[in-house]
Coordinates of C-alpha atoms in Angstrom, one line a residue:
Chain A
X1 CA 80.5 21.1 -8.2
X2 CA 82.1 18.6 -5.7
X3 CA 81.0 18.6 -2.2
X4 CA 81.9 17.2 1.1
X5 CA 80.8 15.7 4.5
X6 CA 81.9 17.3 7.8
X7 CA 80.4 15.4 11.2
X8 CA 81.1 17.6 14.1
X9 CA 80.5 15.7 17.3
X10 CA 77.1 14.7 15.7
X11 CA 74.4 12.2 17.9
X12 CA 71.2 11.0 16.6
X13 CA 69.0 9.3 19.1
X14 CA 66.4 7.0 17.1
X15 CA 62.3 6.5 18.0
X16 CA 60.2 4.0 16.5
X17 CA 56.6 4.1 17.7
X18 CA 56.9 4.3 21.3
X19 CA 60.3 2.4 21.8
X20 CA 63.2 5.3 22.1
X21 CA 67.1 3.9 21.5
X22 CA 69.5 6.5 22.8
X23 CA 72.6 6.9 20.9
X24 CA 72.5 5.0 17.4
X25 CA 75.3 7.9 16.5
X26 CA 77.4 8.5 19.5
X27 CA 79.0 12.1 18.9
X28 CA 80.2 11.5 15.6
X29 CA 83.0 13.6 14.4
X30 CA 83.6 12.9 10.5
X31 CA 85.0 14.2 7.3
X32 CA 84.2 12.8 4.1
X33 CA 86.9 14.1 1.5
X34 CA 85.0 15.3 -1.8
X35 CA 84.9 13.1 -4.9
X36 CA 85.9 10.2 -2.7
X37 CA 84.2 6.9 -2.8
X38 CA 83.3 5.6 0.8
X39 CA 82.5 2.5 1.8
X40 CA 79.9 2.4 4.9
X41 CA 80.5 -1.2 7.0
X42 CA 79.8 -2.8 9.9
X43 CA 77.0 -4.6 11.8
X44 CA 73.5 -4.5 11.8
X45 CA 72.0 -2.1 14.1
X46 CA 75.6 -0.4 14.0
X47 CA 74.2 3.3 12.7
X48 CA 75.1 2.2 9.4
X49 CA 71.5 3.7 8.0
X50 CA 71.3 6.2 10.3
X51 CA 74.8 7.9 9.5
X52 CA 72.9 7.8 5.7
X53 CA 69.8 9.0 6.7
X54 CA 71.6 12.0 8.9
X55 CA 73.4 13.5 5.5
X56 CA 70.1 14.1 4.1
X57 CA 68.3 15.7 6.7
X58 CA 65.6 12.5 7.1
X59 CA 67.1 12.7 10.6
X60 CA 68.0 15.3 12.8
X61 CA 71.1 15.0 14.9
X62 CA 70.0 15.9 18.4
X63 CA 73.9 17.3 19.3
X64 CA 76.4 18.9 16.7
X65 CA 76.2 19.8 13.4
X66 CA 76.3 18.2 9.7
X67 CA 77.8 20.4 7.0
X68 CA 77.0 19.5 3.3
X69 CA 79.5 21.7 1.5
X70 CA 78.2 25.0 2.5
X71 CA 75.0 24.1 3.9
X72 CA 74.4 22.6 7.1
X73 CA 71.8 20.3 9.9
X74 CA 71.5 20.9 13.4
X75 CA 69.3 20.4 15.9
X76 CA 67.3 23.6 15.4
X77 CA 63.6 24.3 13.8
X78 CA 62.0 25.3 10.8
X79 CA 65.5 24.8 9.1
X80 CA 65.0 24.4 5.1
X81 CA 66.0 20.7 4.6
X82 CA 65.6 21.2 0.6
X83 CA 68.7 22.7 -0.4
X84 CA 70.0 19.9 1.4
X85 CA 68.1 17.0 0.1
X86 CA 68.3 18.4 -3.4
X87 CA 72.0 18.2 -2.9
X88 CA 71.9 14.9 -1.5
X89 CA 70.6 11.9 -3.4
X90 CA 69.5 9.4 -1.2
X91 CA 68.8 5.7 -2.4
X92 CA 67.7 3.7 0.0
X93 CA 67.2 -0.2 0.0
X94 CA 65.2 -1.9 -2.0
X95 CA 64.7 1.3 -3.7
X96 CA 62.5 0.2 -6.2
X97 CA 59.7 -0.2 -3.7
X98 CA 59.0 3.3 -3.6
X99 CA 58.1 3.5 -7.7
X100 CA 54.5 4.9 -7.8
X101 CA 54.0 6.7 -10.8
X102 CA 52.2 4.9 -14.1
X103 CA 55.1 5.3 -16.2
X104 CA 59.0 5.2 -15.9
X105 CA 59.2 8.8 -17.1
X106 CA 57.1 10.2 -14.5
X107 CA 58.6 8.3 -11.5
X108 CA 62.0 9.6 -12.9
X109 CA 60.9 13.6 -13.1
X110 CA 59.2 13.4 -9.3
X111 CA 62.3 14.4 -7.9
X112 CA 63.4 17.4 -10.4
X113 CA 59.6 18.9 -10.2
X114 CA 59.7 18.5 -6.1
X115 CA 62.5 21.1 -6.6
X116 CA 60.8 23.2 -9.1
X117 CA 62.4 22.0 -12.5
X118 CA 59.7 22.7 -15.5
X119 CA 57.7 19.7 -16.7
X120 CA 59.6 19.8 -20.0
X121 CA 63.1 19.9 -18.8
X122 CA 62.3 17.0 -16.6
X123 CA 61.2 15.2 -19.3
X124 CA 64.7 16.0 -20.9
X125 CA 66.5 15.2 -17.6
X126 CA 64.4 11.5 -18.0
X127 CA 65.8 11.0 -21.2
X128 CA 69.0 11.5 -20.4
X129 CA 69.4 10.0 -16.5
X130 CA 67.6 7.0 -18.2
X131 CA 70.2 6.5 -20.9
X132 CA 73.3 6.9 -17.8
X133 CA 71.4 3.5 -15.9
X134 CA 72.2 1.6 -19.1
X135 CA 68.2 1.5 -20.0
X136 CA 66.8 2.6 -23.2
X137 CA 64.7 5.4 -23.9
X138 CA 62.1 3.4 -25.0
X139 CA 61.7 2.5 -22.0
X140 CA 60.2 5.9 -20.3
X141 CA 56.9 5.3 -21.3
X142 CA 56.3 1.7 -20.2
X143 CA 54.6 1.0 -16.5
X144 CA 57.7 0.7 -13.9
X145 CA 55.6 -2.9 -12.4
X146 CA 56.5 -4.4 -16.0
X147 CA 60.3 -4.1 -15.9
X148 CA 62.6 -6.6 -14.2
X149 CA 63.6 -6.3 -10.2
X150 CA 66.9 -5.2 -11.8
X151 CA 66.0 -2.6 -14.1
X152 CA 63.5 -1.3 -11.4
X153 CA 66.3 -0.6 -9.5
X154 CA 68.0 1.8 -12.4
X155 CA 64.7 3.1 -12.8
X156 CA 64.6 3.7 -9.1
X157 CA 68.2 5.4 -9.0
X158 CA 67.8 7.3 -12.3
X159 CA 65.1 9.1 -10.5
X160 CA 67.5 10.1 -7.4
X161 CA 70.3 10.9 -10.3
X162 CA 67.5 12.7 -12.1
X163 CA 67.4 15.3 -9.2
X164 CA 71.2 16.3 -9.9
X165 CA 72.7 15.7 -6.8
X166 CA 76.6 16.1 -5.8
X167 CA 76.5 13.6 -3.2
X168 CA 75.2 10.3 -3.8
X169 CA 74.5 7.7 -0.9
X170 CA 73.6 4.9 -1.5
X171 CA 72.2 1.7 1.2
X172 CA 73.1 -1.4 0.3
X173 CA 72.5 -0.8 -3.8
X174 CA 72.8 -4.1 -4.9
X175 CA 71.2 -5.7 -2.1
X176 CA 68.9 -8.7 -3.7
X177 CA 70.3 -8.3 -7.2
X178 CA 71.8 -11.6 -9.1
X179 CA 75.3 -11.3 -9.8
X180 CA 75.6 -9.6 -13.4
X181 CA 72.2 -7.3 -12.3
X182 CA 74.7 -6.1 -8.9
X183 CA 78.3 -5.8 -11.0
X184 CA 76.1 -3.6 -13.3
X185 CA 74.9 -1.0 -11.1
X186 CA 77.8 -1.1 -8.9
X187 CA 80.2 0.0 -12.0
X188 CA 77.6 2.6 -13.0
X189 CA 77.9 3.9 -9.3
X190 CA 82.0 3.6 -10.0
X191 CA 81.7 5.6 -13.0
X192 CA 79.5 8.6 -12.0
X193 CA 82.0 8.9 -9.1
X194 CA 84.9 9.2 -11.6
X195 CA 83.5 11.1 -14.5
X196 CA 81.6 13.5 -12.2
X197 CA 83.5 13.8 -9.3
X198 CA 80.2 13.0 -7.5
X199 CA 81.1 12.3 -3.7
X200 CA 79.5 8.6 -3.1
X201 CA 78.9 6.7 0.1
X202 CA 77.5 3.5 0.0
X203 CA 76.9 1.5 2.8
X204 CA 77.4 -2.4 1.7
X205 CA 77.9 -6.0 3.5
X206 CA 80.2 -7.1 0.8
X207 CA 83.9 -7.2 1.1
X208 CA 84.8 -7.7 -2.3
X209 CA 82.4 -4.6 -3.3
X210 CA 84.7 -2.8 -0.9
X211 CA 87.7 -4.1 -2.3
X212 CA 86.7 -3.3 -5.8
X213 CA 84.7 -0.3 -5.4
X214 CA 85.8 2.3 -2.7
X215 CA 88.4 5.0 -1.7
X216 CA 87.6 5.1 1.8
X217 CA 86.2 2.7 4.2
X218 CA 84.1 3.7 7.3
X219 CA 83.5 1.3 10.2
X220 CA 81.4 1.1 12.6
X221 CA 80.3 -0.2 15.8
X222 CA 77.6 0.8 18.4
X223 CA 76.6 3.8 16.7
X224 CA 80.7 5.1 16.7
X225 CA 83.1 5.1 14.0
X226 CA 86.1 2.7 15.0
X227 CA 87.8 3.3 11.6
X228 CA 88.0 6.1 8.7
X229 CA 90.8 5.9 6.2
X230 CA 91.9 4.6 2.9
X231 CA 90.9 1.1 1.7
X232 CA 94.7 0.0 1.3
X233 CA 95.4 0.8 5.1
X234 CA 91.9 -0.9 5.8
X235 CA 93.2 -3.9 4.5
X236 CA 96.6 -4.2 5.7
X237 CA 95.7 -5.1 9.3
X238 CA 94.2 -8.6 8.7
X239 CA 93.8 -9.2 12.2
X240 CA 92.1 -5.6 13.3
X241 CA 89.1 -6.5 10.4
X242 CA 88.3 -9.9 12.5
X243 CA 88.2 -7.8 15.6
X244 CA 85.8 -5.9 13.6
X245 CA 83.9 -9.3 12.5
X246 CA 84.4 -8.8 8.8
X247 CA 84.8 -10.6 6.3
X248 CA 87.6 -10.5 4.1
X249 CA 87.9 -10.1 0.1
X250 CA 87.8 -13.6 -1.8
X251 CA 90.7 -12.8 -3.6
X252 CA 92.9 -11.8 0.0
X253 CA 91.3 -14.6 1.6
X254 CA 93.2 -17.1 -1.3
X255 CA 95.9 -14.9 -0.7
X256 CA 96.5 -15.3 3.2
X257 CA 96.0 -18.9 2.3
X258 CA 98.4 -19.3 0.0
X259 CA 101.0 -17.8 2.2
X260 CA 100.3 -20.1 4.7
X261 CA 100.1 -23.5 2.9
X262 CA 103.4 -22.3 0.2
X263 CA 105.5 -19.9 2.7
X264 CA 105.7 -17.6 -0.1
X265 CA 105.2 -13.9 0.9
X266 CA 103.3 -11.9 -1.9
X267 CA 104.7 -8.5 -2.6
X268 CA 101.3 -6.4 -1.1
X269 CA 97.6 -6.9 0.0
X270 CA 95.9 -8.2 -3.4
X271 CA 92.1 -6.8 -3.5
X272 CA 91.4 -7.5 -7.2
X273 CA 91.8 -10.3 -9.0
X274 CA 94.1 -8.7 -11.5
X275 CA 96.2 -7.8 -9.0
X276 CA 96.4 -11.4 -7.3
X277 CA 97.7 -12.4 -10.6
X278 CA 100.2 -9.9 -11.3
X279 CA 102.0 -10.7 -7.6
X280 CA 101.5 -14.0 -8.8
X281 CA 103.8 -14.0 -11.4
X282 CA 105.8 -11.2 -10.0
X283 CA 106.8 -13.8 -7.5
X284 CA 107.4 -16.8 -10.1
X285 CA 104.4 -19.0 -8.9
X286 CA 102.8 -19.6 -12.2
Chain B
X1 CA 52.3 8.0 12.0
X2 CA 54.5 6.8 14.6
X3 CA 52.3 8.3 17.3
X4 CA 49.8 5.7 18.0
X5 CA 49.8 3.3 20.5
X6 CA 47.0 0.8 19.9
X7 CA 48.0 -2.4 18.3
X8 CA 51.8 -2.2 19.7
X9 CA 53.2 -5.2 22.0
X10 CA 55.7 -4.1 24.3
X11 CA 57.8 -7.3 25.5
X12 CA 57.9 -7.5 29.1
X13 CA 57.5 -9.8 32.1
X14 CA 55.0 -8.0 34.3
X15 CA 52.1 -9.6 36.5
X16 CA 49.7 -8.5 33.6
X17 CA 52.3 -9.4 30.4
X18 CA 51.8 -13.3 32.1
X19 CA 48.0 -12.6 32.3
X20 CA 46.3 -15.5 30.4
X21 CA 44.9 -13.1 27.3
X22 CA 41.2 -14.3 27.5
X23 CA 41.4 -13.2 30.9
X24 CA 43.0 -9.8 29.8
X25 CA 40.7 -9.6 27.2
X26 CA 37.2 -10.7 29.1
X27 CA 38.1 -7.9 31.8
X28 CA 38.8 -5.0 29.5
X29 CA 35.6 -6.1 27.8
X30 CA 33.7 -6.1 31.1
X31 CA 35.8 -2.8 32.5
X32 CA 34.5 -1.1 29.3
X33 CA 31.1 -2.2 30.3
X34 CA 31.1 -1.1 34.0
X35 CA 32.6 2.4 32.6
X36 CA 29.2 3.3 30.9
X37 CA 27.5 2.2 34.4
X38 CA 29.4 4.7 36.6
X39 CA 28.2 7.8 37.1
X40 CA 29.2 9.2 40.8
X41 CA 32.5 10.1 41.6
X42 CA 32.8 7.4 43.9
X43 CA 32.7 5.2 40.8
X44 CA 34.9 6.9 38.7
X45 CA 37.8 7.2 42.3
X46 CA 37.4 3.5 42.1
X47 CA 37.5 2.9 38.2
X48 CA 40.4 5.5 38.0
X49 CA 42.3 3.1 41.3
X50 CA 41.5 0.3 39.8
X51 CA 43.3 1.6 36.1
X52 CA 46.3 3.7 37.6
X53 CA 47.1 0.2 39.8
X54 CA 47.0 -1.7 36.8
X55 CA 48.9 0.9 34.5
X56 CA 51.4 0.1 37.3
X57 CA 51.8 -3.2 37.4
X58 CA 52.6 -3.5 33.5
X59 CA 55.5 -2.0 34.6
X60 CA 55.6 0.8 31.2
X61 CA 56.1 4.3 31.7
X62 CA 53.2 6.5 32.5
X63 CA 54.4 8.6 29.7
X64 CA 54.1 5.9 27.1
X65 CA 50.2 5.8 28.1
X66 CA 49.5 8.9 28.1
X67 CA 51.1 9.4 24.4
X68 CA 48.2 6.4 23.6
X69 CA 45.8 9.2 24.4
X70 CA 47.0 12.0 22.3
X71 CA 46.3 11.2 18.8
X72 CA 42.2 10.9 20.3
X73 CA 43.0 14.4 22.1
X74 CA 40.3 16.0 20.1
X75 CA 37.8 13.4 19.9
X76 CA 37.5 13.4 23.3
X77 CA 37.6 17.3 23.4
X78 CA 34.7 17.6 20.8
X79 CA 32.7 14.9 23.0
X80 CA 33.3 16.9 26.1
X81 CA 32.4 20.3 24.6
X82 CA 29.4 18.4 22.9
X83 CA 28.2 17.3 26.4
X84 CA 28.9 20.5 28.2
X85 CA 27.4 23.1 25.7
X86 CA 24.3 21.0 24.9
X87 CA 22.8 19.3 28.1
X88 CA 21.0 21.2 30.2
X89 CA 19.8 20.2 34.4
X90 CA 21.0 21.3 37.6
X91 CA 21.8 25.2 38.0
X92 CA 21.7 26.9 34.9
X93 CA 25.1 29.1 34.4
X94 CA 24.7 30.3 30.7
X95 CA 22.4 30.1 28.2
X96 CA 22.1 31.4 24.6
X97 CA 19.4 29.8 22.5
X98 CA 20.1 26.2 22.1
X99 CA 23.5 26.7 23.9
X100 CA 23.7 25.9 27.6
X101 CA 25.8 25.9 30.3
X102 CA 24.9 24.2 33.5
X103 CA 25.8 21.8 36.5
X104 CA 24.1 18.5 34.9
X105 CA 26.5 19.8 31.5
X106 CA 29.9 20.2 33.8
X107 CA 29.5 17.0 35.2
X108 CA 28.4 14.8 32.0
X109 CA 31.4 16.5 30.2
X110 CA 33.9 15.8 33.2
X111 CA 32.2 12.3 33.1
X112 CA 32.5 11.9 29.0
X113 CA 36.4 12.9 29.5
X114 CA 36.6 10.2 32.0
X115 CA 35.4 7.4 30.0
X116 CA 37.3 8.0 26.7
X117 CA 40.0 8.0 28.9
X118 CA 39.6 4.9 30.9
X119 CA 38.6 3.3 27.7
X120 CA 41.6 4.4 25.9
X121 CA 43.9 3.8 29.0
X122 CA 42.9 0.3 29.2
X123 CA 42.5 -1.2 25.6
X124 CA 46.4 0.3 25.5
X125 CA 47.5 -1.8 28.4
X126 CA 45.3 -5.0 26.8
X127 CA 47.1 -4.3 23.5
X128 CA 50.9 -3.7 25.2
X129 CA 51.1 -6.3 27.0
X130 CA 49.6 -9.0 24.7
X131 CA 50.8 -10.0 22.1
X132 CA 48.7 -9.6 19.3
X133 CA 48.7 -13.3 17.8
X134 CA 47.7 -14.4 21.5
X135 CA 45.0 -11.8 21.4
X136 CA 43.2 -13.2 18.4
X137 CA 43.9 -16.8 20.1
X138 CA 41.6 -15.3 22.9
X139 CA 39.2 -13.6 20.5
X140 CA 39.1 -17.1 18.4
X141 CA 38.3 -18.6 22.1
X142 CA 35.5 -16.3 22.7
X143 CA 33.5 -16.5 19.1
X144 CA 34.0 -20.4 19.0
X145 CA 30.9 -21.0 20.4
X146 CA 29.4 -19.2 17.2
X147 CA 30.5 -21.9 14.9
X148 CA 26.5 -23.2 15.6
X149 CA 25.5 -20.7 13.2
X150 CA 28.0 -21.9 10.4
X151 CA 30.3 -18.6 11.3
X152 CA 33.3 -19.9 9.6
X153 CA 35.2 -18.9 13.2
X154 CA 38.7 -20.5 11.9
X155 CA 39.1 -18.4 8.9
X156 CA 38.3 -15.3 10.8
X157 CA 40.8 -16.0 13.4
X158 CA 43.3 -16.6 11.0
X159 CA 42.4 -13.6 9.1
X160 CA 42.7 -11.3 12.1
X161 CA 46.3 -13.1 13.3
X162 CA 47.6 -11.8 9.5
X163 CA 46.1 -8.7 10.0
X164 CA 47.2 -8.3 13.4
X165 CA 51.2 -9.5 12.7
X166 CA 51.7 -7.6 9.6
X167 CA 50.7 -4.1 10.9
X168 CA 54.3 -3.2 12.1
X169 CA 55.5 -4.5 9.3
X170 CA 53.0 -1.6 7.4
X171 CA 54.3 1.0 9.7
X172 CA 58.2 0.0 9.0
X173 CA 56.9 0.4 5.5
X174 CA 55.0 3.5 5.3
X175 CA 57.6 5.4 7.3
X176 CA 60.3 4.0 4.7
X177 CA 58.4 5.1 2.1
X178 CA 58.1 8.5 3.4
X179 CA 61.8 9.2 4.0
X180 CA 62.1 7.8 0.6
X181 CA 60.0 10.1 -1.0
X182 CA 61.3 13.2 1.2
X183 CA 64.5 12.2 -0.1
X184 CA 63.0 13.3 -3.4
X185 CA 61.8 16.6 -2.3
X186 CA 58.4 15.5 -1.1
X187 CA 57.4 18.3 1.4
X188 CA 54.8 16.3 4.0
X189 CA 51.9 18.8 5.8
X190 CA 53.1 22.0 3.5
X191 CA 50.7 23.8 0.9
X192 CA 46.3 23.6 0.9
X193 CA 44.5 20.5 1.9
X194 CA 44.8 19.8 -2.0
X195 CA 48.6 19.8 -2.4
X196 CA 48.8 17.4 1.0
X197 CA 46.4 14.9 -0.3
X198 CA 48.6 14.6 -3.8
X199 CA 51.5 13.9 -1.4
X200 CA 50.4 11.5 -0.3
X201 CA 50.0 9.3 -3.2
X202 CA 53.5 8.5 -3.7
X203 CA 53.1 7.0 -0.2
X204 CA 49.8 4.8 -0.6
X205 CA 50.5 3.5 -4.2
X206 CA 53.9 1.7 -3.4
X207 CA 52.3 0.5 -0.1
X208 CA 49.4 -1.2 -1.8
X209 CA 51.7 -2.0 -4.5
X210 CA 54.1 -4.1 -2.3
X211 CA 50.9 -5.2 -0.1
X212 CA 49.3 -7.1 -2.7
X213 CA 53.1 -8.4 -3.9
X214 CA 53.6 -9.5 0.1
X215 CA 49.7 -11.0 0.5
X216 CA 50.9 -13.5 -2.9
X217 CA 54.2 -14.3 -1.3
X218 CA 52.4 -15.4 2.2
X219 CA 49.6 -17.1 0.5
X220 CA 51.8 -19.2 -1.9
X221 CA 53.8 -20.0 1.5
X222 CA 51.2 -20.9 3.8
X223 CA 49.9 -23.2 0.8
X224 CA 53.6 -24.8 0.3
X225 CA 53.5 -25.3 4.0
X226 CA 50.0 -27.3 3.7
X227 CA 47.5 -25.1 5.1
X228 CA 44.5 -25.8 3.8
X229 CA 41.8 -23.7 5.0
X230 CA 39.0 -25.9 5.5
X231 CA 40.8 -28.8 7.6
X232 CA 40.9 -28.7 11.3
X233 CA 44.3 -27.1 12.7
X234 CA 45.2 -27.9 16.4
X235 CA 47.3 -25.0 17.9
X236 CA 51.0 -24.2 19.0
X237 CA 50.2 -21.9 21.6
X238 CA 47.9 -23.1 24.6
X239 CA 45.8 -21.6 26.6
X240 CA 47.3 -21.7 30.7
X241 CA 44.6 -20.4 33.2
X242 CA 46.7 -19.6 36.6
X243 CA 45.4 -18.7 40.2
X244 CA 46.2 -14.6 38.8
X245 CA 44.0 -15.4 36.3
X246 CA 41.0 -16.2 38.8
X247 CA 42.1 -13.6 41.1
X248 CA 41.7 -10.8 38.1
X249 CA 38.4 -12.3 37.2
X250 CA 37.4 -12.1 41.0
X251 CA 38.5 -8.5 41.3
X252 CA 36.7 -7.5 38.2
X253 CA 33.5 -9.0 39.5
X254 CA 33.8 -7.6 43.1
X255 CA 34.7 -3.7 41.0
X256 CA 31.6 -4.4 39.1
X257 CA 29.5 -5.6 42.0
X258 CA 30.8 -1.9 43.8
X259 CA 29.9 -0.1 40.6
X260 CA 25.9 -1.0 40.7
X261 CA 26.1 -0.7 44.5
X262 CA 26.9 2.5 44.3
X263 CA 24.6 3.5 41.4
X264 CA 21.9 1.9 43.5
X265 CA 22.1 3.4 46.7
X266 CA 23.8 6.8 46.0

């Protein structure tokens, strides 16, 4: 089952205790293509999380409507948010601050027997989700406060995957991670996309994640999305991403570089490493 | 969750945000006081002045104050109901065994419903307006004095200035974890009083959880930064009294000075 995101002129407005921000989405209008894998950027305070929390019904947009494949949000009541949030896994940051439960296994199957799975095949879901976050089985029955920060975080998103969702979002997933811990889940993230098709949206800070990682890129600013398209065409316009204040990828920053200082022109935008070095020697330099 | 009001600072630059916060603090004190000392309506006309010109000068929506009151909306019902069913005096307008209905009831209600309110009303504009690490500054001010008695007053006051700073941070967290754990098909305030306690569980746990993780972090902190509890601190934040500060104190004695007048002669 794949599944897309339509935005029709969507705006959230945003309270926290008794302080009321107007706007954090500012009629959004949107369309995330199914099976794509879409980058979230932009500032803090942009309506990065907010676009996130929308898709699964955490908020409620307060003008147009959010379709999840067939099934949709607006800003009426007693609407049944569970076919949507069963549909939509949401991780959130530092996800592994929300483990409770006194063993991996049961943290894991809280999702699947929210939505009414039997005990045993959530136990059989457990065993299998645990096995696609790279951890062993073994593992199931041991407390979730004796594991690593990293493999918290599997166990944390093995329990959204445990729930079976066609869209997966995703804020900031390898947030506070050392390198290897971060490449890790980032490629597991990469390969659920591919092999399921699972629509994923990840909202990130990192350029070269971007690069690496996505489709599609999203920007915004102020609560409005200044750019939607594919990550070459994000790229191409050096100049539009500093308007933006973004950073650029490593690998195209060395690149813009090395055009300057040389004079050489490489054939395209290089994102990847392997791709610096191909144009590299497409172009004679080494 | 997000409903209540006490214990929130609201940044601003009114007369009363620049209030010294002893002063703030010694007049709702005393305002509390002269609220249990009023009981003719000229009283409460002066006491209800005396709040709504204050609730004005803080320069925050009425709205915002009376949202404070909500969440005690039915404590202050059940008090009121209490008062008028049970106390009897005056003309008698209903009675059923122990239940009555009379003048002396009506007016002790009316006069409960006034109290919570000015209460309430007035510990919200002490608590938005200060903020809350000057607050305990004030309170640490006040109890010094009961160092005589070996009160270890330091440790309090730096108990209560934790306390007191981390609670948004709790709130931030507890309404994290929610989403979080609606994300997962938590359904919040569906199903018996049972099913609504076991959700709640997968709130408290990861909030004690990462409490006890965040206490260690700022203890090993504070200690890396040389606090040492028993030594004597001096303090970044001093104490200003201004002319306002005398004039609030002045009006607070002249409203109190009123207050007994009036229960005296009327």
């Amino acid at each position: 089952m794949v599944t897309d995101i339509k935005f029709i002129n969507v705006s959230v407005d945003y309270r926290t205790g008794p302080l009321h921000s107007k706007n954090v989405l500012d009629n959004i209008s949107l369309h995330i293509k199914p099976g794509t894998f879409t980058a979230v950027v932009g500032h803090t305070g942009a309506g990065k999380s907010s676009l996130l929390k929308t898709m699964n019904g955490l908020v409620i947009p307060k003008k147009g409507m959010v379709k999840i494949g067939d099934y949709s949000i607006s800003n009426q009541p007693n609407q049944s948010l569970k076919n949507i949030r069963k549909r939509v896994g949401m991780v959130f940051q530092f996800p592994e601050s929300q483990i409770f439960a006194e063993t991996v296994e049961k943290d894991i199957c809280f999702g699947p027997l929210n939505f009414g799975i039997s005990p045993r095949e959530a136990k059989e879901i457990a065993r299998r989700v645990i096995k696609n976050v790279g951890l062993e089985p073994s593992c199931l029955h041991k407390s979730p406060f004796s594991l690593s920060g990293g493999e918290k975080r599997r166990v944390a998103i093995a329990g959204i995957l445990a729930m079976n969702p066609e869209v997966l979002v995703l804020d900031e997933p390898g947030a506070g991670l050392d390198p290897a811990g971060k490449k890790e889940i980032l490629s597991l993230l990469e390969k659920w996309n591919k092999k399921y098709r699972m629509t994923t949206i990840m909202v990130t800070h990192e350029m070269d994640d971007v690069a690496r990682y996505a489709d599609d890129v999203i920007v915004m600013e102020k609560g409005k999305i200044v750019f939607h398209g594919d990550v070459t065409s994000f790229f191409s316009d050096v100049e539009r991403i500093k308007s933006w204040k973004l950073d650029l990828p490593e690998t195209l920053k060395f690149q813009l570089e090395l055009e300057q200082q040389t004079g050489i022109r490489l054939p395209e935008k290089c994102l990847t490493p392997e791709k610096l070095a191909n144009a590299l020697i497409e172009v004679g330099l080494v | 969750m997000n409903k209540l009001l006490l214990g929130r600072y609201i940044p601003g630059d009114s007369v009363v945000h620049r209030l010294d916060s002893r002063t703030k603090l010694i007049s709702a004190v005393c305002f509390i006081v002269i609220i249990f000392l009023a009981n003719h309506w000229q009283s409460f006309l002066l006491l209800w002045t005396f709040t709504f010109l204050t609730l004005y000068l803080t320069g925050i929506p009425l709205n915002i104050y009376i949202r404070g009151v909500k969440p005690f909306i039915w404590l202050i019902l059940f008090a009121v109901l209490m008062q008028i069913l049970f106390t009897g005096g005056g003309e008698i307008f209903f009675q059923w065994g122990p239940v009555t209905i009379s003048e002396l009831g009506m007016i002790n209600g009316l006069n409960a419903f006034f109290r919570f309110t000015l209460i309430i009303f007035i510990s919200t504009v002490v608590t938005l307006t200060t903020k809350p690490v000057e607050l305990t500054d004030a309170i640490y001010f006040l109890v010094k004095p009961l160092k005589v008695f070996r009160l270890p007053v330091e440790e309090i006051s730096i108990m209560l200035t934790i306390a007191l700073r981390f609670i948004p941070n709790l709130f931030e967290e507890t309404r994290k974890i929610i989403d979080a754990q609606k994300a997962r098909g938590t359904e919040f305030g569906k199903g018996s009083v049972f099913q609504q306690m076991k959700t709640l569980v997968p709130v408290f746990l990861p909030l004690f959880v990462n409490s006890l993780n965040r206490a260690e972090d700022l203890a090993n902190a504070m200690e890396a930064r040389g606090f040492r509890p028993d030594m004597k601190r001096s303090s970044f934040r001093q104490f200003h009294w201004k002319w306002q500060d005398s004039f609030t104190i002045g009006i607070l004695v002249l409203l109190t000075a009123s207050i007994i007048l009036i229960g005296l002669y009327e």
